[in-house]
């Protein structure tokens, strides 16, 4: 298994632009999580899905953030419009029911 | 709200020494704990877990100790190696079915050769 696959690995964009981050979870994992990591706040849970259905999006910072999971093998996190304070590393993770997470390698987002 | 915290933000040790990374949790309802290791440029990786019905669990060179009385969790790494240099996170799950952990801020372990 290739693990959780995220793309792109790095993204540099200008303020105001739309950013889309992508994630392919491990096959058979029915939970998918999006996290944001910064030095100031550490790992923050943004949203998670169970069987492709969003369960808790209370961690999504603003309406500029949205996430979708159209099928069991793909999820996106979109920021529109992006702002410099969105700069962070965004991780996707997946898990089978009540077992440990497997994280992807993350997308480092820089908004200038 | 209740949160997971770490006592030491940075721990420096010599290669070959044993390392102990501590974590305090405040939610007495937490029933499952996990330690993660995050190397530079990578996502966190599972190291070891422990459930609240245990007070000790051992893996390869790592041991997790759980003290529910004082709500304290520790990760012990034996014979620390330079490859152990990373940020270590503890995470707690308050139970109730789905596993949605709360992560602490992390401790940076630096191993000097």
Coordinates of N, CA and C in Angstrom, one line a residue, chain B:
Chain B
X1 N -11.7 24.5 27.3 CA -11.9 23.0 27.1 C -10.7 22.3 27.6
X2 N -10.8 21.0 27.8 CA -9.7 20.2 28.3 C -8.7 20.0 27.1
X3 N -7.5 19.8 27.4 CA -6.5 19.7 26.4 C -5.3 18.8 26.8
X4 N -4.6 18.4 25.8 CA -3.4 17.6 26.1 C -2.2 18.6 26.0
X5 N -1.3 18.4 27.0 CA -0.1 19.3 27.0 C 1.2 18.5 27.2
X6 N 2.3 19.1 26.9 CA 3.6 18.5 27.1 C 4.4 19.3 28.1
X7 N 5.2 18.6 29.0 CA 6.0 19.3 30.0 C 7.1 20.1 29.3
X8 N 7.9 19.4 28.4 CA 9.1 19.9 27.9 C 9.0 20.1 26.4
X9 N 9.2 21.3 25.9 CA 9.2 21.5 24.5 C 10.4 21.0 23.7
X10 N 11.5 20.9 24.4 CA 12.8 20.4 23.7 C 13.5 19.5 24.7
X11 N 14.0 18.4 24.2 CA 14.8 17.5 25.0 C 16.0 17.1 24.2
X12 N 17.2 17.4 24.8 CA 18.5 17.0 24.2 C 19.1 15.9 24.9
X13 N 19.5 14.9 24.2 CA 20.2 13.7 24.8 C 21.4 13.3 24.0
X14 N 22.2 12.5 24.6 CA 23.4 11.9 23.9 C 23.0 10.6 23.3
X15 N 23.5 10.3 22.2 CA 23.3 9.0 21.6 C 23.6 7.9 22.6
X16 N 22.7 6.9 22.7 CA 22.9 5.8 23.6 C 22.2 6.0 24.9
X17 N 21.9 7.2 25.3 CA 21.1 7.5 26.5 C 19.7 7.0 26.3
X18 N 19.0 6.9 27.4 CA 17.5 6.7 27.4 C 16.8 8.0 27.4
X19 N 15.8 8.1 26.7 CA 15.0 9.4 26.6 C 13.6 9.2 27.2
X20 N 13.1 10.2 27.9 CA 11.8 10.1 28.5 C 11.1 11.4 28.1
X21 N 10.0 11.2 27.4 CA 9.2 12.4 26.9 C 7.8 12.3 27.7
X22 N 7.4 13.4 28.3 CA 6.3 13.4 29.1 C 5.1 14.1 28.5
X23 N 3.9 13.7 29.0 CA 2.7 14.3 28.5 C 1.6 14.3 29.6
X24 N 1.0 15.5 29.8 CA -0.1 15.6 30.8 C -1.4 15.7 30.0
X25 N -2.4 15.0 30.5 CA -3.7 15.2 29.9 C -4.7 15.5 31.0
X26 N -5.7 16.2 30.6 CA -6.6 16.7 31.7 C -8.0 16.1 31.6
X27 N -8.3 15.3 30.6 CA -9.6 14.8 30.4 C -9.7 13.4 31.0
X28 N -10.3 13.2 32.1 CA -10.3 11.9 32.8 C -11.1 10.9 32.1
X29 N -11.9 11.3 31.1 CA -12.7 10.4 30.3 C -11.9 9.8 29.1
X30 N -10.7 10.3 28.9 CA -9.8 9.7 27.8 C -9.5 8.3 28.1
X31 N -9.7 7.4 27.1 CA -9.5 6.0 27.3 C -8.5 5.4 26.3
X32 N -7.9 6.2 25.5 CA -7.0 5.7 24.5 C -5.9 6.7 24.2
X33 N -4.7 6.3 24.2 CA -3.6 7.3 24.0 C -2.6 6.8 23.0
X34 N -2.1 7.7 22.2 CA -1.2 7.3 21.1 C 0.0 8.3 21.1
X35 N 1.2 7.7 20.9 CA 2.4 8.5 20.6 C 2.7 8.5 19.1
X36 N 3.0 9.7 18.6 CA 3.4 9.8 17.2 C 4.8 10.5 17.2
X37 N 5.5 10.1 16.1 CA 6.8 10.7 15.8 C 6.7 11.4 14.5
X38 N 7.2 12.7 14.5 CA 7.2 13.4 13.2 C 8.6 13.9 12.9
X39 N 9.1 13.4 11.8 CA 10.4 13.8 11.3 C 10.2 15.0 10.4
X40 N 11.3 15.7 10.3 CA 11.2 16.9 9.5 C 10.8 16.7 8.1
X41 N 9.7 17.4 7.6 CA 9.2 17.3 6.3 C 8.3 16.1 6.1
X42 N 7.9 15.4 7.1 CA 7.0 14.3 7.0 C 5.8 14.4 7.9
X43 N 4.8 13.6 7.7 CA 3.7 13.6 8.5 C 4.0 12.7 9.8
X44 N 3.2 12.9 10.8 CA 3.3 12.1 12.0 C 3.2 10.6 11.8
X45 N 4.0 9.8 12.4 CA 3.9 8.4 12.3 C 3.6 7.8 13.6
X46 N 2.7 6.8 13.6 CA 2.3 6.0 14.8 C 3.5 5.3 15.4
X47 N 3.7 5.5 16.7 CA 4.8 4.7 17.4 C 4.2 3.6 18.2
X48 N 3.3 4.0 19.1 CA 2.8 3.0 20.1 C 1.5 3.6 20.7
X49 N 0.7 2.7 21.1 CA -0.6 3.2 21.8 C -0.8 2.4 23.1
X50 N -1.7 2.9 23.8 CA -2.1 2.3 25.1 C -3.5 2.6 25.4
X51 N -4.2 1.6 26.0 CA -5.6 1.9 26.4 C -5.6 2.1 27.9
X52 N -6.7 2.7 28.4 CA -6.7 3.1 29.8 C -6.8 1.9 30.8
X53 N -7.0 0.7 30.3 CA -7.1 -0.4 31.2 C -5.7 -1.0 31.4
X54 N -4.7 -0.3 30.8 CA -3.3 -0.8 31.0 C -2.5 0.4 31.6
X55 N -1.3 0.1 32.2 CA -0.5 1.1 32.7 C 0.9 1.1 32.1
X56 N 1.1 0.1 31.3 CA 2.4 0.0 30.6 C 2.3 -0.8 29.3
X57 N 3.0 -0.4 28.3 CA 3.0 -1.2 27.1 C 4.4 -1.0 26.4
X58 N 5.0 -2.1 26.0 CA 6.3 -2.0 25.4 C 6.3 -2.4 23.9
X59 N 7.2 -1.7 23.2 CA 7.4 -2.0 21.8 C 8.9 -2.2 21.6
X60 N 9.3 -2.0 20.4 CA 10.7 -2.2 20.1 C 11.4 -0.9 20.5
X61 N 12.2 -0.9 21.6 CA 13.0 0.2 22.2 C 12.1 1.3 22.8
X62 N 10.8 1.2 22.7 CA 9.9 2.2 23.2 C 9.0 1.5 24.3
X63 N 8.7 2.3 25.3 CA 7.7 1.9 26.3 C 6.8 3.1 26.6
X64 N 5.6 2.9 26.7 CA 4.6 3.9 27.1 C 4.1 3.6 28.5
X65 N 4.1 4.5 29.4 CA 3.6 4.4 30.7 C 2.4 5.3 30.9
X66 N 1.4 4.8 31.5 CA 0.2 5.6 31.7 C -0.1 5.6 33.2
X67 N -0.2 6.8 33.8 CA -0.6 7.0 35.2 C -1.9 7.7 35.2
X68 N -3.0 7.0 35.4 CA -4.3 7.6 35.3 C -4.6 8.5 36.6
X69 N -3.9 8.1 37.7 CA -4.1 8.9 38.9 C -3.8 10.3 38.7
X70 N -2.6 10.6 38.1 CA -2.2 12.0 37.9 C -2.3 12.4 36.5
X71 N -3.0 11.6 35.7 CA -3.3 11.9 34.3 C -2.0 12.3 33.5
X72 N -1.1 11.3 33.5 CA 0.3 11.5 33.0 C 0.6 10.3 32.1
X73 N 1.2 10.7 31.0 CA 1.6 9.7 30.0 C 3.1 10.0 29.7
X74 N 3.9 8.9 29.5 CA 5.3 9.1 29.1 C 5.7 8.1 28.0
X75 N 6.7 8.5 27.3 CA 7.2 7.7 26.2 C 8.7 7.5 26.6
X76 N 9.2 6.3 26.7 CA 10.5 6.1 27.0 C 11.2 5.4 25.8
X77 N 12.3 6.0 25.4 CA 13.0 5.4 24.3 C 14.4 4.9 24.8
X78 N 14.6 3.7 24.6 CA 15.9 3.1 25.1 C 17.0 3.2 24.0
X79 N 18.2 3.5 24.5 CA 19.4 3.6 23.7 C 19.1 4.5 22.5
X80 N 18.8 5.7 22.8 CA 18.4 6.7 21.8 C 19.4 6.8 20.7
X81 N 18.9 6.9 19.4 CA 19.8 7.0 18.3 C 19.6 8.3 17.5
X82 N 20.5 8.7 16.7 CA 20.3 10.0 16.0 C 19.0 9.9 15.1
X83 N 18.6 8.8 14.7 CA 17.4 8.6 13.9 C 16.2 8.8 14.7
X84 N 16.3 8.9 16.0 CA 15.1 9.2 16.9 C 14.8 10.7 16.9
X85 N 15.8 11.5 16.5 CA 15.5 12.9 16.5 C 14.3 13.3 15.7
X86 N 13.4 13.9 16.4 CA 12.1 14.2 15.7 C 11.2 15.0 16.8
X87 N 10.0 15.4 16.4 CA 9.0 15.9 17.3 C 8.1 14.8 17.7
X88 N 7.8 14.6 18.9 CA 7.0 13.6 19.4 C 5.7 14.2 20.0
X89 N 4.6 13.6 19.5 CA 3.2 14.1 20.0 C 2.5 13.0 20.7
X90 N 1.9 13.4 21.8 CA 0.9 12.5 22.4 C -0.5 12.9 21.9
X91 N -1.4 11.9 21.8 CA -2.7 12.2 21.5 C -3.7 11.4 22.4
X92 N -4.8 12.0 22.7 CA -5.7 11.3 23.6 C -7.1 11.2 22.9
X93 N -7.8 10.2 23.2 CA -9.1 10.0 22.6 C -10.1 9.8 23.8
X94 N -11.1 10.6 23.8 CA -12.0 10.6 24.9 C -13.1 9.5 24.8
X95 N -12.9 8.7 23.8 CA -13.8 7.5 23.7 C -15.1 7.8 23.1
X96 N -16.1 6.9 23.4 CA -17.4 7.1 22.9 C -17.6 6.5 21.5
X97 N -16.6 5.7 21.1 CA -16.8 5.1 19.8 C -15.8 5.5 18.8
X98 N -16.0 6.5 18.0 CA -15.1 6.9 17.0 C -13.8 7.5 17.6
X99 N -12.7 7.2 16.9 CA -11.4 7.6 17.3 C -11.0 9.0 16.7
X100 N -11.3 10.0 17.5 CA -10.9 11.4 17.0 C -10.0 12.0 18.1
X101 N -8.7 11.8 17.9 CA -7.8 12.2 19.0 C -7.6 13.7 19.0
X102 N -7.2 14.1 20.2 CA -6.7 15.5 20.4 C -5.2 15.4 20.6
X103 N -4.5 16.2 19.8 CA -3.0 16.2 19.8 C -2.5 17.3 20.8
X104 N -1.4 16.9 21.4 CA -0.6 17.9 22.2 C 0.3 18.7 21.2
X105 N 1.0 19.7 21.8 CA 1.8 20.6 21.0 C 3.1 19.9 20.5
X106 N 3.6 18.9 21.2 CA 4.8 18.3 20.7 C 6.0 18.6 21.5
X107 N 6.9 17.6 21.6 CA 8.3 17.8 22.2 C 9.3 17.5 21.1
X108 N 10.3 18.4 21.0 CA 11.4 18.1 20.0 C 12.5 17.3 20.7
X109 N 12.8 16.2 20.2 CA 13.9 15.4 20.7 C 15.1 15.6 19.8
X110 N 16.2 16.0 20.4 CA 17.5 16.2 19.7 C 18.5 15.2 20.3
X111 N 19.0 14.3 19.4 CA 19.9 13.3 19.8 C 21.3 13.7 19.3
X112 N 22.3 13.9 20.2 CA 23.6 14.3 19.8 C 24.5 13.1 19.6
X113 N 25.2 12.9 18.5 CA 26.1 11.8 18.3 C 27.3 11.8 19.3

